[in-house]
PDB file of C-alpha atoms in Angstrom:
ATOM      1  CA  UNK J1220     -21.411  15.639   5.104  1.00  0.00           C
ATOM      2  CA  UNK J1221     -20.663  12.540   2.499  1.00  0.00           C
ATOM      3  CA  UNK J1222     -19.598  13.854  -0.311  1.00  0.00           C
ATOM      4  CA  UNK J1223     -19.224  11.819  -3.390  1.00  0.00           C
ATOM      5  CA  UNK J1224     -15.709  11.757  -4.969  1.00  0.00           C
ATOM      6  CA  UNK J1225     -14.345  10.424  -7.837  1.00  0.00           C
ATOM      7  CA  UNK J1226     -10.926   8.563  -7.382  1.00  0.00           C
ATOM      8  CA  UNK J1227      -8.364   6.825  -9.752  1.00  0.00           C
ATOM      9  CA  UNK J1228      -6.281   3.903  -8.358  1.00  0.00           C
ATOM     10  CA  UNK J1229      -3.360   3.101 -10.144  1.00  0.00           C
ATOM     11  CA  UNK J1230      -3.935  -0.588 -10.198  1.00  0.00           C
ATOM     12  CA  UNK J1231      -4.847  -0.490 -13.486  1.00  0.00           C
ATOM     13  CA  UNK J1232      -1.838   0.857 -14.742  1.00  0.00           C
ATOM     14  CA  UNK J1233      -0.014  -1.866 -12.903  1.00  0.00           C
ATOM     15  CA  UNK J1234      -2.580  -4.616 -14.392  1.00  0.00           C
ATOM     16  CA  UNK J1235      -2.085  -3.098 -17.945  1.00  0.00           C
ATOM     17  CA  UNK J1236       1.406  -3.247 -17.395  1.00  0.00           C
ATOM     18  CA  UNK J1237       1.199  -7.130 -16.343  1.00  0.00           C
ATOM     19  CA  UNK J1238      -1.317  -8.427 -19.160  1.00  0.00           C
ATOM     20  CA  UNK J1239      -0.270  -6.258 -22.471  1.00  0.00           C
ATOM     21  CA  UNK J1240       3.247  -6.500 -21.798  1.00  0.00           C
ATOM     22  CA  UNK J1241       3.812  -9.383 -19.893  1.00  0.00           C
ATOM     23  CA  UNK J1242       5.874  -7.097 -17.300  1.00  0.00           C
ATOM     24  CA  UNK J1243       4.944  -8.188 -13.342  1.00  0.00           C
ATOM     25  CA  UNK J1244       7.792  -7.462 -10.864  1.00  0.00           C
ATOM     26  CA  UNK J1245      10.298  -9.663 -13.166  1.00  0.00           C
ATOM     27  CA  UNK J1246      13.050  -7.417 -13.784  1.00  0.00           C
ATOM     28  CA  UNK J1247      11.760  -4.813 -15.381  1.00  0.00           C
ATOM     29  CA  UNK J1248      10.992  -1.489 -14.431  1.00  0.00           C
ATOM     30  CA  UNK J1249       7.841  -1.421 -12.207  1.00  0.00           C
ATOM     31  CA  UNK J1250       5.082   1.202 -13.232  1.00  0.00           C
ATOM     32  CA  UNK J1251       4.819   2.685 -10.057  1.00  0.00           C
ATOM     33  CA  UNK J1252       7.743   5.297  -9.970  1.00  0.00           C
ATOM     34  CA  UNK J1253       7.605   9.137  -9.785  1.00  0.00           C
ATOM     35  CA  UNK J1254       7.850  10.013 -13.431  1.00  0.00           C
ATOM     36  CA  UNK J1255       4.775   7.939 -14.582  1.00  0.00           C
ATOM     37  CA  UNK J1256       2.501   9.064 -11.413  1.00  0.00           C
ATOM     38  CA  UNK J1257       3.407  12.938 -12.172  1.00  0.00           C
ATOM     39  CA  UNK J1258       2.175  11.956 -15.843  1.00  0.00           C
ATOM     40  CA  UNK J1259      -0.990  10.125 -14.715  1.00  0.00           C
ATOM     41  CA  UNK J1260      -1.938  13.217 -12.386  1.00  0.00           C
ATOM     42  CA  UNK J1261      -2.139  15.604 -15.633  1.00  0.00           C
ATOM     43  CA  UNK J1262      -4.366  13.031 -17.293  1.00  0.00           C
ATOM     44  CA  UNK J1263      -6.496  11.943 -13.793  1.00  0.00           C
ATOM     45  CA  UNK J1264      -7.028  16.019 -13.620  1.00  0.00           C
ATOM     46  CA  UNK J1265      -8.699  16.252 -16.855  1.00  0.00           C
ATOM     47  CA  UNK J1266     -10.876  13.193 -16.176  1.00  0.00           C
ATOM     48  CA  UNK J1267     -11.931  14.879 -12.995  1.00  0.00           C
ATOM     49  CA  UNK J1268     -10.332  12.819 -10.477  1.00  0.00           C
ATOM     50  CA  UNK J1269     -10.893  13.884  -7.121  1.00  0.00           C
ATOM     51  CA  UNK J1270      -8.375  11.188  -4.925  1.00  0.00           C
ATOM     52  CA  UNK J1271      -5.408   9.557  -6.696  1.00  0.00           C
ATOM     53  CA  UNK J1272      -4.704   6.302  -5.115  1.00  0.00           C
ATOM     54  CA  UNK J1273      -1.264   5.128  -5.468  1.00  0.00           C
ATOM     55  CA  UNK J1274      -1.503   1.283  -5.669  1.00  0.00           C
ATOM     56  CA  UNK J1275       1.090  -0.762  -4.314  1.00  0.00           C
ATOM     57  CA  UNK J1276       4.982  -0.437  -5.231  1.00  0.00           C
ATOM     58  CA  UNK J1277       4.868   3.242  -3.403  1.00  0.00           C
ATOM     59  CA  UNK J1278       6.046   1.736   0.315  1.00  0.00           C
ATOM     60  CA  UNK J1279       9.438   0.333   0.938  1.00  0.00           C
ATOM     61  CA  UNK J1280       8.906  -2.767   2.598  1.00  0.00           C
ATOM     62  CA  UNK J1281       5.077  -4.437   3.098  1.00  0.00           C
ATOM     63  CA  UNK J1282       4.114  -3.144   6.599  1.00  0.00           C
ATOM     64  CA  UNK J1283       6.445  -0.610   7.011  1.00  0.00           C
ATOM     65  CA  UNK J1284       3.628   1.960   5.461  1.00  0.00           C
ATOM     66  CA  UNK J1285       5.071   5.415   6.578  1.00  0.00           C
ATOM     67  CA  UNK J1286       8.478   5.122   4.384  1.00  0.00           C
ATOM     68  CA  UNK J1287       8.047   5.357   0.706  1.00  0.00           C
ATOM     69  CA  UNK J1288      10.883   3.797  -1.809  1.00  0.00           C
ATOM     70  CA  UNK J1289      13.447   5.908  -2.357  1.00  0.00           C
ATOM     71  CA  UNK J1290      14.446   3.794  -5.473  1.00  0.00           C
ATOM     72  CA  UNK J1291      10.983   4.544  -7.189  1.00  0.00           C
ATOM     73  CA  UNK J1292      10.239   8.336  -5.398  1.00  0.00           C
ATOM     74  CA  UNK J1293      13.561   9.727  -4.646  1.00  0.00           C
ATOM     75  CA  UNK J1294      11.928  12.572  -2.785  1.00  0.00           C
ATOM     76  CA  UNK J1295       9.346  10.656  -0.831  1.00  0.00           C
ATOM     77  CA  UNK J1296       5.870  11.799  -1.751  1.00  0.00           C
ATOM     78  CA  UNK J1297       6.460  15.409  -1.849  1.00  0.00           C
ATOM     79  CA  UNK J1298       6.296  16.100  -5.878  1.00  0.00           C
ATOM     80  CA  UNK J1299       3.359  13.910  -5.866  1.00  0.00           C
ATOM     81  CA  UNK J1300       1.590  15.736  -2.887  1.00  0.00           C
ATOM     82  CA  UNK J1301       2.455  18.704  -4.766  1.00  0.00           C
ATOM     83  CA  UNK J1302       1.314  18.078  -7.571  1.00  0.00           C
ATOM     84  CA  UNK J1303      -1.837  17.110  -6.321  1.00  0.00           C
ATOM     85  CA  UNK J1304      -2.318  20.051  -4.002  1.00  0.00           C
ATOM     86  CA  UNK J1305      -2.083  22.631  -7.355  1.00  0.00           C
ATOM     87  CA  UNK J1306      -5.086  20.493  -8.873  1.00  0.00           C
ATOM     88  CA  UNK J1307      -7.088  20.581  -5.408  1.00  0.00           C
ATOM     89  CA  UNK J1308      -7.259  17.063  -5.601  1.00  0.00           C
ATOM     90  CA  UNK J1309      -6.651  14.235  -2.710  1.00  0.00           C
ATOM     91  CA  UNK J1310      -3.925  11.780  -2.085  1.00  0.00           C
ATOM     92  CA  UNK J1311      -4.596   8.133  -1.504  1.00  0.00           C
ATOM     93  CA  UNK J1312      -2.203   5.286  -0.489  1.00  0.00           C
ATOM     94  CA  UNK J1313      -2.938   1.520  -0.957  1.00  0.00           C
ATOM     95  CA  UNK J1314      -1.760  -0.569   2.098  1.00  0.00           C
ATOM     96  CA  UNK J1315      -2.306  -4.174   3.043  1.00  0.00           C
ATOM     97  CA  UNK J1316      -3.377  -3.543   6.456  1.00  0.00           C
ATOM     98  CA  UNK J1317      -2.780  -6.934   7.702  1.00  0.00           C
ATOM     99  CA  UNK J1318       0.496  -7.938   5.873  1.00  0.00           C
ATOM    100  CA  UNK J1319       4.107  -7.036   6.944  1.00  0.00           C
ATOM    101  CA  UNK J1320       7.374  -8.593   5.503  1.00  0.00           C
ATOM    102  CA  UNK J1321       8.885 -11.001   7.606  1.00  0.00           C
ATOM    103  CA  UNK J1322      12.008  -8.365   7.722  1.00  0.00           C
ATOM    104  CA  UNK J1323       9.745  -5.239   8.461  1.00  0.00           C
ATOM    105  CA  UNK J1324       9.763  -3.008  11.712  1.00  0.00           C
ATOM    106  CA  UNK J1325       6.554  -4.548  13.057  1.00  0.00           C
ATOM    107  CA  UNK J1326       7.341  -8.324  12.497  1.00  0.00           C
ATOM    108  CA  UNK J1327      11.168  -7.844  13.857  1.00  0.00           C
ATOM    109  CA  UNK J1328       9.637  -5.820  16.643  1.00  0.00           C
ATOM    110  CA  UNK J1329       6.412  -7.714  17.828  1.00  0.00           C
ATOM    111  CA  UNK J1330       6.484 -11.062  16.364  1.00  0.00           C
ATOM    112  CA  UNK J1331       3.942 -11.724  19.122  1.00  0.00           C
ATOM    113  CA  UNK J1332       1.380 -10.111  16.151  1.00  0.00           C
ATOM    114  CA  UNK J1333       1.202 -12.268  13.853  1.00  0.00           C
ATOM    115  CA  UNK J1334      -1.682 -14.343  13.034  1.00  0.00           C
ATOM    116  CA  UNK J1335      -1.780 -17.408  14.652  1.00  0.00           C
ATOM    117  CA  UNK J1336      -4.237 -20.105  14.485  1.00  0.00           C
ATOM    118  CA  UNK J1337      -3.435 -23.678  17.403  1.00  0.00           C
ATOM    119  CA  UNK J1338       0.197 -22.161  17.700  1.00  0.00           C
ATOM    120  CA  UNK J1339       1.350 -22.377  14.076  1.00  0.00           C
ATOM    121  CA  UNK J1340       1.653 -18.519  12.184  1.00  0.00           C
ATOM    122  CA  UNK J1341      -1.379 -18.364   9.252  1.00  0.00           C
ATOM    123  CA  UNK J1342      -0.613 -17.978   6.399  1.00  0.00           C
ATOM    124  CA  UNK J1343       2.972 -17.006   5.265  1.00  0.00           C
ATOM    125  CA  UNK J1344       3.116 -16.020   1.529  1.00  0.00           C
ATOM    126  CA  UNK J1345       5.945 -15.923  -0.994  1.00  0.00           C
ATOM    127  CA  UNK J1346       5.033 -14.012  -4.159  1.00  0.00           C
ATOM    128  CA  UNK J1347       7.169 -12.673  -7.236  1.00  0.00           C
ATOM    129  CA  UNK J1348      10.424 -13.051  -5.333  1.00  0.00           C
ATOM    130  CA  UNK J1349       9.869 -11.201  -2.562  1.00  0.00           C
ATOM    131  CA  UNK J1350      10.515 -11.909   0.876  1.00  0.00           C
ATOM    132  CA  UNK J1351       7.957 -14.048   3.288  1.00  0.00           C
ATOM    133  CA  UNK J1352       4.692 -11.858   4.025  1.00  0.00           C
ATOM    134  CA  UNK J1353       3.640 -12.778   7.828  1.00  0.00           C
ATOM    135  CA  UNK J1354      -0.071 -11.888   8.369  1.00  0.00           C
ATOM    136  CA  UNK J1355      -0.739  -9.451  11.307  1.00  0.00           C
ATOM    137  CA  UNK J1356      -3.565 -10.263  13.933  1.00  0.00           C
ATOM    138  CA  UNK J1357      -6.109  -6.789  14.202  1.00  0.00           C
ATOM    139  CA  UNK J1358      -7.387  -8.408  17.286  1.00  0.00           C
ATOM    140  CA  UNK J1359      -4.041  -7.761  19.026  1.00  0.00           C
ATOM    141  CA  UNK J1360      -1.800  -4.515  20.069  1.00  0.00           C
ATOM    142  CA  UNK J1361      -0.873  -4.097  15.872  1.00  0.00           C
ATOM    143  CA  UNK J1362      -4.320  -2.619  15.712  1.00  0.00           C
ATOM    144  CA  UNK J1363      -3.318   0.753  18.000  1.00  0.00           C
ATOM    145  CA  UNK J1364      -0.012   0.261  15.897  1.00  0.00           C
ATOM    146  CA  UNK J1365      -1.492   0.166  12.727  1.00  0.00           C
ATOM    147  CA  UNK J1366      -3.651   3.133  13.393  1.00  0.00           C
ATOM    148  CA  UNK J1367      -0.467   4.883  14.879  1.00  0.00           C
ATOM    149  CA  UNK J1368       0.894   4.422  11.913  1.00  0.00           C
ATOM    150  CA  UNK J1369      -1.365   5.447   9.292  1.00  0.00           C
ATOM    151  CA  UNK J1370      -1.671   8.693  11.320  1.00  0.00           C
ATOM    152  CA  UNK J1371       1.951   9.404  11.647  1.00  0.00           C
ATOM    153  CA  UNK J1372       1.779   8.807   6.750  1.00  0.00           C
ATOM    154  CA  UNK J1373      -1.309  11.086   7.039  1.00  0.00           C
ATOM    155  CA  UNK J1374       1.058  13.910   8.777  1.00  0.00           C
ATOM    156  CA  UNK J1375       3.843  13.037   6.836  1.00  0.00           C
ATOM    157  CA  UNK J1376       2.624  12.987   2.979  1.00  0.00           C
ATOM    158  CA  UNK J1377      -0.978  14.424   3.548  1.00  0.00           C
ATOM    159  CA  UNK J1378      -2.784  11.408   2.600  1.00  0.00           C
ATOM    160  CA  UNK J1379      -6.278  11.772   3.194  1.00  0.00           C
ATOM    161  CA  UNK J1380      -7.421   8.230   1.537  1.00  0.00           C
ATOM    162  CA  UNK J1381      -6.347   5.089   2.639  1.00  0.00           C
ATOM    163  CA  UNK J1382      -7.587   1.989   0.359  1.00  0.00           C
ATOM    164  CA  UNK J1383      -7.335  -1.108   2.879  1.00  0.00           C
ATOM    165  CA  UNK J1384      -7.125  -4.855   0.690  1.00  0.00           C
ATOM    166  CA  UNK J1385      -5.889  -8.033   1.316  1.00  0.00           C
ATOM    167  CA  UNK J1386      -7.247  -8.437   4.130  1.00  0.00           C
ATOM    168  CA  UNK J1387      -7.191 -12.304   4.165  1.00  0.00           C
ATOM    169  CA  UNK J1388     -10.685 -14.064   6.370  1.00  0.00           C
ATOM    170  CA  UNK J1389      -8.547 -16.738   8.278  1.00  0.00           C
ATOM    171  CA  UNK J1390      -9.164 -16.633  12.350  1.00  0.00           C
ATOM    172  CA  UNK J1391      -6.734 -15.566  14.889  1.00  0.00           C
ATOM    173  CA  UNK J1392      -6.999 -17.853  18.260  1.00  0.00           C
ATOM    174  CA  UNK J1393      -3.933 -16.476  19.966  1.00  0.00           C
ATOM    175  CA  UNK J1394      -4.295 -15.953  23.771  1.00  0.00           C
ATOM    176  CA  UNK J1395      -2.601 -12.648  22.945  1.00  0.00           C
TER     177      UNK J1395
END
């Protein structure tokens, strides 16, 4: 009932991206877009790529996993899905499962989620210019939320992978 596939992550376009060209979220245009995914596919195919992970840059906002950017895939994940379906292979999304923008759906909506540790919020991390990244507590009601939502993509874009990182060790002692 396991069996063994072969997946591609697009991380290591991203990384290329960062180290040979000194490109990382600085203005430039980000690898993760619609044209250079539909290219990768072709090339993943031959190589015998079962699951195509989409790394992050696919999501709008961090922790608002069920909308994809518009900027980067201006019709969602459909072409990709697409795509994917006429090769028989698998879509999979990268999510942080525990991180959400301080502006995102989750944080504005339940602030009562986030990580917490003797009444100060864990962790709250600035990177490349973005917004604030709040930490989420799994042992809390953003667990049945989370899972909610990762259902809700899996309906929506037919991702049948999800790679989970980021998931930072610090402790949670919130009542809640």
């Amino acid at each position: 009932t396991r069996e063994p596939y072969i997946y591609y992550n697009t991380y290591g376009h991203q990384e290329r991206d960062r180290w040979w060209n000194g490109n990382w979220w600085s203005g430039v245009p980000y690898p993760t877009n619609q044209e250079n995914i539909l290219k990768e596919i072709d090339v993943a195919h031959r190589m015998g790529v079962d699951v195509y992970v989409i790394d992050g840059g696919w999501f709008q906002k961090t922790g608002d996993w069920t909308t994809a950017d518009a900027a980067r895939f201006p019709n969602g994940l459909k072409d990709i899905k697409a795509k994917l379906d006429s090769y028989g292979m698998k879509l999979g999304l990268w999510i942080g499962p525990t991180l959400a923008a301080e502006s995102s759906k989750v944080v504005l909506e339940h602030p009562e989620w986030r990580m917490t540790w003797q009444g100060s919020i864990v962790l709250r991390e600035q990177s490349r210019g973005a917004e604030k990244v709040d930490q989420m507590c799994l042992a809390s009601g953003y667990a049945g939320y989370l899972a909610d939502e990762l259902i809700r993509l899996a309906k929506e874009t037919g991702a049948r992978y999800f790679k989970w990182d980021m998931i930072h060790q610090y402790q949670c002692d919130d009542p809640r």
